[in-house]
Coordinates of C-alpha atoms and ligand atoms in Angstrom, one line a residue:
X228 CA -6.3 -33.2 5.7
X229 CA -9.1 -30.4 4.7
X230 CA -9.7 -30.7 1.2
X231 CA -12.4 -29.0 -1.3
X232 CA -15.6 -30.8 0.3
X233 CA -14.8 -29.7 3.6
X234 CA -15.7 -26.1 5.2
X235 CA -13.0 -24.3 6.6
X236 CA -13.0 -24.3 10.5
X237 CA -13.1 -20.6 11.3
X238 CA -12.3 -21.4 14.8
X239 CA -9.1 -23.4 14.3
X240 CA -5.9 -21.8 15.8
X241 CA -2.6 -21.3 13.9
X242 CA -0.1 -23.7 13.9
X243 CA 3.2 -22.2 16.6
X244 CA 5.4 -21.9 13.7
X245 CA 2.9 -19.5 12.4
X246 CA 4.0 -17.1 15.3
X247 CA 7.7 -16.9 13.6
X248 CA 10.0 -15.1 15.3
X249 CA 7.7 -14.3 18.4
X250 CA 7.9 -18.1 19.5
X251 CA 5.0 -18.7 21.3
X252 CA 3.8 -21.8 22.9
X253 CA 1.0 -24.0 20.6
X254 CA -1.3 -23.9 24.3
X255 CA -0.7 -20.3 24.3
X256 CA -1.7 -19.1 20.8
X257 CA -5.8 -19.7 21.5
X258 CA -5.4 -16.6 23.0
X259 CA -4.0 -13.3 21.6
X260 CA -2.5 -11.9 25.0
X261 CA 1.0 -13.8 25.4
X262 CA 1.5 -13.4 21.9
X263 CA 1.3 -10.1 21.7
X264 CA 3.4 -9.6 24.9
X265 CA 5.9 -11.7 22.4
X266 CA 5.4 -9.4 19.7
X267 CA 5.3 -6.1 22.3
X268 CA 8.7 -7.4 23.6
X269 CA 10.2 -7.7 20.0
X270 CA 9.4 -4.7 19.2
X271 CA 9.9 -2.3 22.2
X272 CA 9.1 1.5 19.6
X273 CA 5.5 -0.6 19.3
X274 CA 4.9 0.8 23.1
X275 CA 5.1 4.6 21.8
X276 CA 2.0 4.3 19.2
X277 CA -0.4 3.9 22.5
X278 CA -2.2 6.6 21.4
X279 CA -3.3 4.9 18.5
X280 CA -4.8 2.1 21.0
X281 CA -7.3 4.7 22.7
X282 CA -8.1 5.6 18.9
X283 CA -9.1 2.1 17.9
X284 CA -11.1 2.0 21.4
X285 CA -12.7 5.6 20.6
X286 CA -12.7 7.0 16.6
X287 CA -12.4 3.7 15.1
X288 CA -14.6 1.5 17.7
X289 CA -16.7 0.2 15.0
X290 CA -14.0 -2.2 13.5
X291 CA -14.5 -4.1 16.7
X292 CA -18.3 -3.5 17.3
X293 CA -18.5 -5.6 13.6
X294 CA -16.1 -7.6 14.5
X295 CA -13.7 -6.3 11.5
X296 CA -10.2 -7.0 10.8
X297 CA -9.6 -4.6 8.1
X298 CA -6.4 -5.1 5.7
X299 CA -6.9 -3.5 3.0
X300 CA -5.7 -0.2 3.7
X301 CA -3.9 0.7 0.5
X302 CA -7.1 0.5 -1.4
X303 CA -8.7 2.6 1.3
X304 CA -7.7 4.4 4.5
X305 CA -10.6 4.5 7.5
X306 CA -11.8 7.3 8.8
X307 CA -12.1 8.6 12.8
X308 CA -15.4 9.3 13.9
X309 CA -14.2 12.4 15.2
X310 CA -13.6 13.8 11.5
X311 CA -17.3 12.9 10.8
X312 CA -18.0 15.0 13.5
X313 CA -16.0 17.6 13.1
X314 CA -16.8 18.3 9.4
X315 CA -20.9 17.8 9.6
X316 CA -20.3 20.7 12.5
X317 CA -19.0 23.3 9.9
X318 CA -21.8 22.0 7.4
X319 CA -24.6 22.1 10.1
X320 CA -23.5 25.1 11.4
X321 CA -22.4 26.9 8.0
X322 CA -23.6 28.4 4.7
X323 CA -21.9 27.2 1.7
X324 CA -22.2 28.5 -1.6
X325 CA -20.6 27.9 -5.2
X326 CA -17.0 29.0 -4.6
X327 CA -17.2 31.0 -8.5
X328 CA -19.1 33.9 -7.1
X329 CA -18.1 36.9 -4.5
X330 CA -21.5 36.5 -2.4
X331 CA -21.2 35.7 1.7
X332 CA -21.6 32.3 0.8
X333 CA -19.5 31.5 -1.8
X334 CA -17.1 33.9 0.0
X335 CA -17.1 31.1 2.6
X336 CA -16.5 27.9 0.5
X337 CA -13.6 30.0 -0.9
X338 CA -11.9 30.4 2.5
X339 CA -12.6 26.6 3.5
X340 CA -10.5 25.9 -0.3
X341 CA -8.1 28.1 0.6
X342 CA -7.6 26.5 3.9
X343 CA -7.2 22.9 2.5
X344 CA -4.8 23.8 0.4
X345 CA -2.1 25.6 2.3
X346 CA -3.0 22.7 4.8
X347 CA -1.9 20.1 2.1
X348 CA 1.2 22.2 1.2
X349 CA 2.1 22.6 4.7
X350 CA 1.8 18.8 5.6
X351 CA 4.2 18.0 3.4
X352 CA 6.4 21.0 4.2
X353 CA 6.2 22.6 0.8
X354 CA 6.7 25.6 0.1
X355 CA 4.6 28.1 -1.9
X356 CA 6.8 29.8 -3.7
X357 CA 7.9 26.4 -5.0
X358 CA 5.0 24.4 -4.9
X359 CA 1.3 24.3 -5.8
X360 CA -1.8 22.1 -4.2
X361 CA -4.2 21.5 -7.2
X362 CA -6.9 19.3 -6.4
X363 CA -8.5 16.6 -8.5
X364 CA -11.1 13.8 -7.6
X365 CA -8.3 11.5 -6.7
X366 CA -4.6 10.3 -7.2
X367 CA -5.7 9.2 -10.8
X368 CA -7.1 12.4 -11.7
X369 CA -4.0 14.1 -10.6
X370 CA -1.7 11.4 -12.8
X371 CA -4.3 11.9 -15.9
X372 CA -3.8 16.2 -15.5
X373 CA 0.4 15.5 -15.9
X374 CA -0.1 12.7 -18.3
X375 CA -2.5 14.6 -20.6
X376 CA -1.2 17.6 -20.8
X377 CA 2.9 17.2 -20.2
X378 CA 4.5 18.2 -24.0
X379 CA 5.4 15.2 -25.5
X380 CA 6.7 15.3 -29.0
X381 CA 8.5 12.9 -31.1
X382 CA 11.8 12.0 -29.9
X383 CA 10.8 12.5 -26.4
X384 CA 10.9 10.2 -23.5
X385 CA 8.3 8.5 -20.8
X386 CA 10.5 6.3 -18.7
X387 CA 8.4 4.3 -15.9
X388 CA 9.3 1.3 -13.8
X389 CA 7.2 -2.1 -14.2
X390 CA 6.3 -1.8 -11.2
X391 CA 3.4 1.0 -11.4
X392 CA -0.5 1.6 -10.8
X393 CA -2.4 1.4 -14.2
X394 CA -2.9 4.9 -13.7
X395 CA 0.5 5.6 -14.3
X396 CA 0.8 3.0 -17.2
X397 CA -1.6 5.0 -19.0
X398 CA -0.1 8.1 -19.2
X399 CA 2.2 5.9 -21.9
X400 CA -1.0 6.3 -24.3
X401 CA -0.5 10.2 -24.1
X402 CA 2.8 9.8 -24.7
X403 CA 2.3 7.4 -27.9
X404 CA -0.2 9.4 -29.1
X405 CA 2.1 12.2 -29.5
X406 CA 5.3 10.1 -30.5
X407 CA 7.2 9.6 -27.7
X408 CA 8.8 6.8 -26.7
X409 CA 7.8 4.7 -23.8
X410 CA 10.5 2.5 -21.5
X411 CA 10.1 0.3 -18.9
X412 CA 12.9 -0.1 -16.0
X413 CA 12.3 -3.9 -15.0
X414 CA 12.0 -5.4 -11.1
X415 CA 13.9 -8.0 -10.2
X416 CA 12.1 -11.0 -8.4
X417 CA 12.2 -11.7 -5.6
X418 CA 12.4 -8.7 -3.5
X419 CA 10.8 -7.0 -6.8
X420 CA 13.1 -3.8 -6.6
X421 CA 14.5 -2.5 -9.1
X422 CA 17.8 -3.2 -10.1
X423 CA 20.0 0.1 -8.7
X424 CA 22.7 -0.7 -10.7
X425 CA 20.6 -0.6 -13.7
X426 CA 18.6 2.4 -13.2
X427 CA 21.8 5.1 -14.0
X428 CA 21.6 3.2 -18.0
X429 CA 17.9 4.3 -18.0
X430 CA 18.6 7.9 -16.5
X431 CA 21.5 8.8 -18.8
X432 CA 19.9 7.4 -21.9
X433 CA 18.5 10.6 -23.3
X434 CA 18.9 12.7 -26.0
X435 CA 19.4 16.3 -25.5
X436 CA 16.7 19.0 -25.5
X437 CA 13.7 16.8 -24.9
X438 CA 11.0 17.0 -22.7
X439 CA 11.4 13.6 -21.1
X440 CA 9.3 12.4 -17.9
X441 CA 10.3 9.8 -15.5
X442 CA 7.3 8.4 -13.1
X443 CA 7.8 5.8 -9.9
X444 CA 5.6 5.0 -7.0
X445 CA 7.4 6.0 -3.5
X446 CA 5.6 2.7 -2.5
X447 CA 4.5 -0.5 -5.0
X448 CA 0.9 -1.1 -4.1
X449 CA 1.5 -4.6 -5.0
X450 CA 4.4 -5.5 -3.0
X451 CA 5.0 -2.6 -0.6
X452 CA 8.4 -2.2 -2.0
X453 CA 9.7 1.5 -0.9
X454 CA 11.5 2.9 -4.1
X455 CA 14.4 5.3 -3.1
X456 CA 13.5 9.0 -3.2
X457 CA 17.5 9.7 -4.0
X458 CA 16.1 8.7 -7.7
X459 CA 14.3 12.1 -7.4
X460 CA 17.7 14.1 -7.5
X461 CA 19.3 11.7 -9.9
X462 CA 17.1 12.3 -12.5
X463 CA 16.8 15.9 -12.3
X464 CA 20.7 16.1 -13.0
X465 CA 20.3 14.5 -16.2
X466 CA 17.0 15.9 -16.8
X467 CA 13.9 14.2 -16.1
X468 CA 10.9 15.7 -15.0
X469 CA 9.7 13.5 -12.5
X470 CA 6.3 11.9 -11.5
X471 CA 6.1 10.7 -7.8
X472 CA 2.8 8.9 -7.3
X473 CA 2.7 8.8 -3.4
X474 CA -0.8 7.6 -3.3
X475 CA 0.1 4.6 -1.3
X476 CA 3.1 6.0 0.5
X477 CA 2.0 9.1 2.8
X478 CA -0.6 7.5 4.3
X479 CA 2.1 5.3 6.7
X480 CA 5.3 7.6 6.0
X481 CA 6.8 10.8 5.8
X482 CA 7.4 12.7 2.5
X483 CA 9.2 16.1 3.1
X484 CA 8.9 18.6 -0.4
X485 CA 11.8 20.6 1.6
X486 CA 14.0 17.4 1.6
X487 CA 13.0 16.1 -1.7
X488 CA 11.4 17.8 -4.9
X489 CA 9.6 16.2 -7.5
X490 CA 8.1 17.9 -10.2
X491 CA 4.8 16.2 -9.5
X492 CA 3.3 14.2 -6.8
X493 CA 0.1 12.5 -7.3
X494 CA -1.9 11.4 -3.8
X495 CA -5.6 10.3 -2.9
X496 CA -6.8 11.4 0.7
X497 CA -8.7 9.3 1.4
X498 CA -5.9 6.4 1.5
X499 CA -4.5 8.6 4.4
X500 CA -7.1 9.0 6.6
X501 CA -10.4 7.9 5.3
X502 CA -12.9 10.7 4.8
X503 CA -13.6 11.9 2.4
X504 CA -13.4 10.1 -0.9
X505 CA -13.6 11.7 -4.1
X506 CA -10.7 14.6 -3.3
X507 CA -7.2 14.0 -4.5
X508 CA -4.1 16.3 -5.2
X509 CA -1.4 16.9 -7.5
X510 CA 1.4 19.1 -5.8
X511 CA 3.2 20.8 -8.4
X512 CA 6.6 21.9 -9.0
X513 CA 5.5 25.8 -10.2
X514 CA 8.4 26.1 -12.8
X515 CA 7.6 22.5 -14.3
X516 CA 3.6 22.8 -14.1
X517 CA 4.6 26.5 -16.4
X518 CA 5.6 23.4 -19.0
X519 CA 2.1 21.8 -19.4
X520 CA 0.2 22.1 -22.0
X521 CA -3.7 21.7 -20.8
X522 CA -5.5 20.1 -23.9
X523 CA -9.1 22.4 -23.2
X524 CA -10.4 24.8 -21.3
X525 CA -13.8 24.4 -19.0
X526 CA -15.6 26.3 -16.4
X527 CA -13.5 27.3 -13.3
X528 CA -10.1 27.2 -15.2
X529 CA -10.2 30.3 -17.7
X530 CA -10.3 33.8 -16.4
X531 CA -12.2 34.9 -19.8
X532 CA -13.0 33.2 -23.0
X533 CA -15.0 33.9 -25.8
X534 CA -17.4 32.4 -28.6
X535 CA -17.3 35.1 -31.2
X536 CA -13.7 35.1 -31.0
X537 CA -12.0 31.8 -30.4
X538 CA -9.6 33.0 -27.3
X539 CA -9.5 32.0 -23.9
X540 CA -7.1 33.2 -20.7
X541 CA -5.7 30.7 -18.7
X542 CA -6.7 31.2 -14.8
X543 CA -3.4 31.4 -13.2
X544 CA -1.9 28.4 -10.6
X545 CA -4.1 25.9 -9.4
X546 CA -7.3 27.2 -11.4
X547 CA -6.0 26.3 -14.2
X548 CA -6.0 23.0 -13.3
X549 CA -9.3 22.5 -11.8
X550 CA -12.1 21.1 -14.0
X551 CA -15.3 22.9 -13.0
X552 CA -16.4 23.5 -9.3
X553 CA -14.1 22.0 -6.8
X554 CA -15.4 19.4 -4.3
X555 CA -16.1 22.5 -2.1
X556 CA -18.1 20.7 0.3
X557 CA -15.8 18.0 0.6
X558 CA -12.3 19.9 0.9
X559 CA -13.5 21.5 4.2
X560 CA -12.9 17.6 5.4
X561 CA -9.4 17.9 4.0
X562 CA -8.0 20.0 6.5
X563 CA -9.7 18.6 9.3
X564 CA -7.8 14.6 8.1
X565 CA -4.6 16.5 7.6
X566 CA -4.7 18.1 11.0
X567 CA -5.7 14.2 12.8
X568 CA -3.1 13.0 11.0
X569 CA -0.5 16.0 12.5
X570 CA -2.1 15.4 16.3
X571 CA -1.1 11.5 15.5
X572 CA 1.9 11.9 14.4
X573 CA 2.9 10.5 10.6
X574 CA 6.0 9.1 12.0
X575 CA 3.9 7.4 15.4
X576 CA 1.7 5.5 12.2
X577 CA 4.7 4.5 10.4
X578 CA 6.5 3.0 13.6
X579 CA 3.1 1.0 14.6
X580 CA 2.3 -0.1 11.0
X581 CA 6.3 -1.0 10.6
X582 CA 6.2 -3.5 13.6
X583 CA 2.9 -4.9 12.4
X584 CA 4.1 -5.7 8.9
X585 CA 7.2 -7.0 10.3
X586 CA 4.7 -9.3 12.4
X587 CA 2.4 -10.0 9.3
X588 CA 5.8 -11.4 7.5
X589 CA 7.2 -13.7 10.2
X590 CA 3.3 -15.1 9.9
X591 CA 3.8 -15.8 6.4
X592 CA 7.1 -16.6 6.0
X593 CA 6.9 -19.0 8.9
X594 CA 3.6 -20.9 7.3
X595 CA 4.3 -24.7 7.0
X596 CA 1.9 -27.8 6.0
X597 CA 2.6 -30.8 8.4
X598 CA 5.2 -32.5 5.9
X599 CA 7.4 -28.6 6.2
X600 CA 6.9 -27.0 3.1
X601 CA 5.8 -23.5 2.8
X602 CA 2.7 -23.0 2.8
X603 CA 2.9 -19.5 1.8
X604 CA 5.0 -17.4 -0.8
X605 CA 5.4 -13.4 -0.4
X606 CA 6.0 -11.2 -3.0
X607 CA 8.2 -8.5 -2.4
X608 CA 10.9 -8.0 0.1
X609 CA 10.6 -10.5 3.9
X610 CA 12.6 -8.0 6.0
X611 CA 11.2 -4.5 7.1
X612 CA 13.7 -2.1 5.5
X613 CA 12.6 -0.3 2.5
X614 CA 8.8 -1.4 2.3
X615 CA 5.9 -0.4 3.7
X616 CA 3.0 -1.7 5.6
X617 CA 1.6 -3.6 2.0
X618 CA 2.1 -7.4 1.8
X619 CA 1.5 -9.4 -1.5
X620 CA 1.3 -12.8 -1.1
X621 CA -0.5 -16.4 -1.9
X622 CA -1.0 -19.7 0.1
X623 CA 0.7 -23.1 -1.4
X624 CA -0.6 -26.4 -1.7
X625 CA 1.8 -29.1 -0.1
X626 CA 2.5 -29.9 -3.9
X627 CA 3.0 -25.8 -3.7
X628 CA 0.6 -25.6 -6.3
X629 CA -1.1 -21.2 -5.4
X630 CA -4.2 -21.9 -3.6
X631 CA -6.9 -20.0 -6.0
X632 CA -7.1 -16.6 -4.4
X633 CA -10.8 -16.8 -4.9
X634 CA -10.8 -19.6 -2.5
X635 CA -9.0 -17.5 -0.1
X636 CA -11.1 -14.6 -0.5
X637 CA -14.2 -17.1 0.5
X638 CA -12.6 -18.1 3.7
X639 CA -11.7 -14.3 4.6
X640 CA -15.0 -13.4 4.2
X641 CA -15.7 -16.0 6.9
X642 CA -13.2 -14.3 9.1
X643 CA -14.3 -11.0 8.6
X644 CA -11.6 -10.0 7.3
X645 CA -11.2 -7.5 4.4
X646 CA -8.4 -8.1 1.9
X647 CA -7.5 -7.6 -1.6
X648 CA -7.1 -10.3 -4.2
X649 CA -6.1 -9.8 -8.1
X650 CA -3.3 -7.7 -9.8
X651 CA -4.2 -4.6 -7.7
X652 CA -4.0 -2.7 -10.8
X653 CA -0.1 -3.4 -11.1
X654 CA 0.1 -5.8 -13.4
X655 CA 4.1 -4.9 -14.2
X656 CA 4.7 -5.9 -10.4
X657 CA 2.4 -9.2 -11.0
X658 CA 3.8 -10.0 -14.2
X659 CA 7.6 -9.9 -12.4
X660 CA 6.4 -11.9 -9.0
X661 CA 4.9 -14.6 -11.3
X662 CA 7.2 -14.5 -13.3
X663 CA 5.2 -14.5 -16.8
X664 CA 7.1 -13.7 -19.7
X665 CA 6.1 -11.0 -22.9
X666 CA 6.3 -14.8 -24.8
X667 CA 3.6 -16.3 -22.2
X668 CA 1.5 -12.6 -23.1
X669 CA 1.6 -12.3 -26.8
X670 CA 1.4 -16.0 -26.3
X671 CA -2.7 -16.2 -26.2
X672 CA -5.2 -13.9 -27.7
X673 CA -7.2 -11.5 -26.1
X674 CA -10.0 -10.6 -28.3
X675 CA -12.4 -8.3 -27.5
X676 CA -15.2 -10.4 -26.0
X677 CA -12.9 -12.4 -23.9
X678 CA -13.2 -12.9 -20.5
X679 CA -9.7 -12.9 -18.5
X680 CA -10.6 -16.3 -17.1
X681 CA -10.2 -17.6 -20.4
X682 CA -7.1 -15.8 -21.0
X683 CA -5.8 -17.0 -17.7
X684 CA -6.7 -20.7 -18.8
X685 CA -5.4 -20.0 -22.2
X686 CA -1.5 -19.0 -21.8
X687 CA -1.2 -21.0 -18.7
X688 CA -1.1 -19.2 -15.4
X689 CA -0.8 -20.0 -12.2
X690 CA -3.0 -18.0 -10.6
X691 CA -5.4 -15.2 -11.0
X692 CA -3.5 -12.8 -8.9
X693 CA -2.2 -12.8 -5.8
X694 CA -3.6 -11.6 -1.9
X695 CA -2.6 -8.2 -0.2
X696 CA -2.6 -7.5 3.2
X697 CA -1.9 -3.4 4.4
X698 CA -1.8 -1.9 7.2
X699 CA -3.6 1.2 8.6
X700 CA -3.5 4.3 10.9
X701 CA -6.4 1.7 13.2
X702 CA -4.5 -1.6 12.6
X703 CA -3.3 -3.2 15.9
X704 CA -1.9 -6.3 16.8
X705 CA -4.8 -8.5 17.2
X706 CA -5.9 -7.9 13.3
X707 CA -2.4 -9.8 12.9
X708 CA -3.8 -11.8 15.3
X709 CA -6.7 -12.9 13.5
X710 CA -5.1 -12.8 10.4
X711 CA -2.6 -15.6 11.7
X712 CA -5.2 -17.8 12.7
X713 CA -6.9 -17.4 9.4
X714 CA -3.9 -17.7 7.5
X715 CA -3.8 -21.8 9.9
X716 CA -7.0 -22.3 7.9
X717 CA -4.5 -22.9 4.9
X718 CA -2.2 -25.1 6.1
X719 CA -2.3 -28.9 4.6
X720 CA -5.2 -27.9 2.2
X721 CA -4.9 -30.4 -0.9
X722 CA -7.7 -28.8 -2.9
X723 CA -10.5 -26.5 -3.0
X724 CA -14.0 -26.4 -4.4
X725 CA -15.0 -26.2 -7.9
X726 CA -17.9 -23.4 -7.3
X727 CA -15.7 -20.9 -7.2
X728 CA -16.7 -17.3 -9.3
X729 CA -15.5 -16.3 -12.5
X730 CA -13.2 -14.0 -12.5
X731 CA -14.3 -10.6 -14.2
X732 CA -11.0 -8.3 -13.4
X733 CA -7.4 -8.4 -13.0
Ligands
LIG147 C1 0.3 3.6 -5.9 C2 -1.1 4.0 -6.4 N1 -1.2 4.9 -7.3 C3 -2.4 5.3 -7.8 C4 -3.6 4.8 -7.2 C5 -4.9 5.2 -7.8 O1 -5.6 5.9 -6.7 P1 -7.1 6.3 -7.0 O2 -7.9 5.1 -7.3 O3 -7.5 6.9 -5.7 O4 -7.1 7.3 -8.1 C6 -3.5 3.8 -6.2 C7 -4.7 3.2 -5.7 O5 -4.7 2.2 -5.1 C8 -2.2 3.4 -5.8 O6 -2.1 2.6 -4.8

């Protein structure tokens, strides 16, 4: 039995229950070929993403030139080498200038702008009359412009489910700040969806004449869980404005603004395809964005203001809402991901990514130590419908004691392979799937020079955080694969060292 002396055995090969539903034989599983003819047969759609195949051989070669297995694609989505390409071409071969002038140059960045964002309203089929692309460094930048500047006042509402990216938690401090009211719709363990039943109590619980904002993730970035986009329409009949942070949904699925129509949708690019970091967007509902109230004015979002006499004009649309000089040399890149992404096919990514998170789940649900106890626990729903490519999860001790995610993080280092360990910055998700309490919270102090490993110790949880595995435009089957055999690493392990890191953030 492995315990915390021992070093994991890199090399070992996953116990045959490991390969769930795709049954394959224990001789078999030292190589990946019959079970991915298994997993291939299972799920016959997998055939139509072969494209994506000559991609991993060709744009994204260098996972397997380093010998990557990369799962970590909700933090951040990989880039093709062909967009590298593609966009150093137009900045080898081109003369860019600051977009706020009317010289040749400038003249050019502003056509490149303007060329990213009726790309971005066209991916997601939204139309310009009703819709506007404003971009921001990323999806947090696009929540802070709504959260910061939507008209709060007392008596109104911010109404968010637990289950939400701490850049949508913080839009509750505007919200205080200026006396509204903040409410929580809960998750229910285990599949750590909300509770549909509940959600109408929530919606219709609003007093008249208010400006009163409702924000949800399409997908959880902690447990993958696919909130319906039905809610959208719902609330709009009783009078919500509502926040959609997409950031970790369009990167593996669809999201029509013909079909649905939030007020506001907050995404990061490069969680869809990579390159280039540092450009997000908000796509805003026209009529609702005419409701916010920017708290300044800066360079790039005024059309005149003065010092002698304490006026500004408001640019009109997007300018309004961009702080400064836009990533200009960056958005050029922008169009060129959103066009890979059309010549793939969203839907071809969401069928390949569907199977292999359908794989990645019999894997973990099928994990047993010798004796047959789980040796794994997901958060978040086991079956396929209604969640995305995003897996939460720990390993279990035989006792089932969580196996310290630090610990796991040490032996996927080993393996080459990238995951994510912690809260993921959703600690309403966490907080549900470990089931801690408000008690257990207010329960221990967290004083201002407090590390949260002592607060961990100090009100008694079981764990730091959990592991996430996601899925990608590059993943294929034998990062599963890998991951399976990594995941046999776990299986009868009583213990694990004691020189493990502190732990500096959730
Ligand atoms: C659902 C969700 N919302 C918001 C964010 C914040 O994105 P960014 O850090 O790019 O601003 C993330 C990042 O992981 C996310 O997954």
């Amino acid at each position: 039995m492995p315990t915390a002396g021992e070093p994991p055995m890199c090399a070992s090969s996953p116990d045959s229950s490991m390969l769930g539903q795709m049954s394959v034989a224990h001789s078999e599983v030292h190589s990946p070929e019959p079970a991915e003819a298994a997993f291939r047969r299972e799920h016959p759609a997998y055939a139509g993403t072969a494209l994506l195949d000559q991609l991993r051989l060709t744009d994204f070669a260098r996972l397997d030139h380093g010998g990557h297995v990369y799962l970590d694609y909700t933090g951040g989505g990989l880039y093709g080498e062909s967009q590298l390409r593609e966009h150093m071409r137009l900045l080898q071969s081109g003369v860019f200038g600051n977009p706020h002038s009317i010289n040749p140059t400038s003249a050019a960045s502003t056509e490149r702008v303007k060329r990213a964002r009726a790309c971005a309203l066209e991916f997601f089929n939204a139309s310009p009359e009703e819709y506007v692309a404003i971009f921001t460094p990323n999806a947090t930048g696009a929540l802070r412009l709504v959260g910061e500047a939507y008209p709060f006042h007392p008596g109104d509402r911010f109404l968010l489910t637990f289950d939400n990216h701490n850049s949508v938690n913080g839009i509750r401090e505007f919200a205080r700040a200026r006396g509204a009211e903040t409410t929580y719709v809960p998750s229910v363990a285990p599949e750590l969806r909300v509770d549909e039943t509940l959600l109408p109590r929530y919606l219709t619980d609003i007093p008249g004449n208010h400006h009163n904002l409702f924000a949800y993730p399409a997908q959880s970035n902690f447990s993958g869980v696919q909130h319906s986009l039905e809610w959208i329409e719902h609330a709009h009949t009783h009078g919500w404005d509502v926040l959609l942070d997409a950031a970790a949904y369009v990167p593996t699925n669809r999201l029509d603004l013909s079909v649905w129509h939030p007020d506001f949708v907050a995404i990061s690019f490069y969680k869809m395809f990579g390159w280039p970091t540092g450009v997000g967007c908000l796509l805003a509902r026209r009529d609702t964005l005419a409701k916010l109230e920017r708290p300044w004015f800066s360079g790039g979002t005024v059309v005149a203001a003065f010092v002698q006499r304490l006026y500004y004009q408001s640019a009109p649309g997007a300018a309004h809402f961009e702080d400064g000089t836009v990533n200009y040399l960056s958005l050029p890149a922008v169009e060129t991901g959103l066009r890979f992404l059309d010549r793939i096919g969203i839907d071809t990514i969401h069928t390949r990514v569907t199977a292999l998170a359908a794989a990645l789940l019999d894997t973990l649900g099928s994990l047993r130590h010798s004796d047959g106890s789980p040796a794994a626990a997901v958060y978040g729903p086991r079956s396929p419908q209604q969640r995305g490519a995003t897996v939460a999860f720990n390993f279990l001790h035989p006792d089932g004691r969580v196996i310290d995610e630090r610990y796991v993080d040490r032996v996927a280092n080993q393996h080459k392979i990238s995951l994510r360990t912690g809260c993921f910055c959703n600690p309403g998700a966490g907080e549900i799937a470990f089931t801690i309490s408000r008690e257990t919270l207010l329960g221990g102090e967290f004083a201002e020079a407090m590390t949260l490993e002592s607060y961990i110790n100090q009100i008694g949880l079981p764990s730091g955080g959990a592991i996430r595995a996601s899925l990608g435009l590059a993943s294929n089957f034998r990062d599963v694969y890998r991951f399976m055999q990594f995941a046999g690493e776990f299986i009868d392990l009583t213990s694990v060292p004691h020189d493990l890191p502190p732990r500096s953030t959730c």
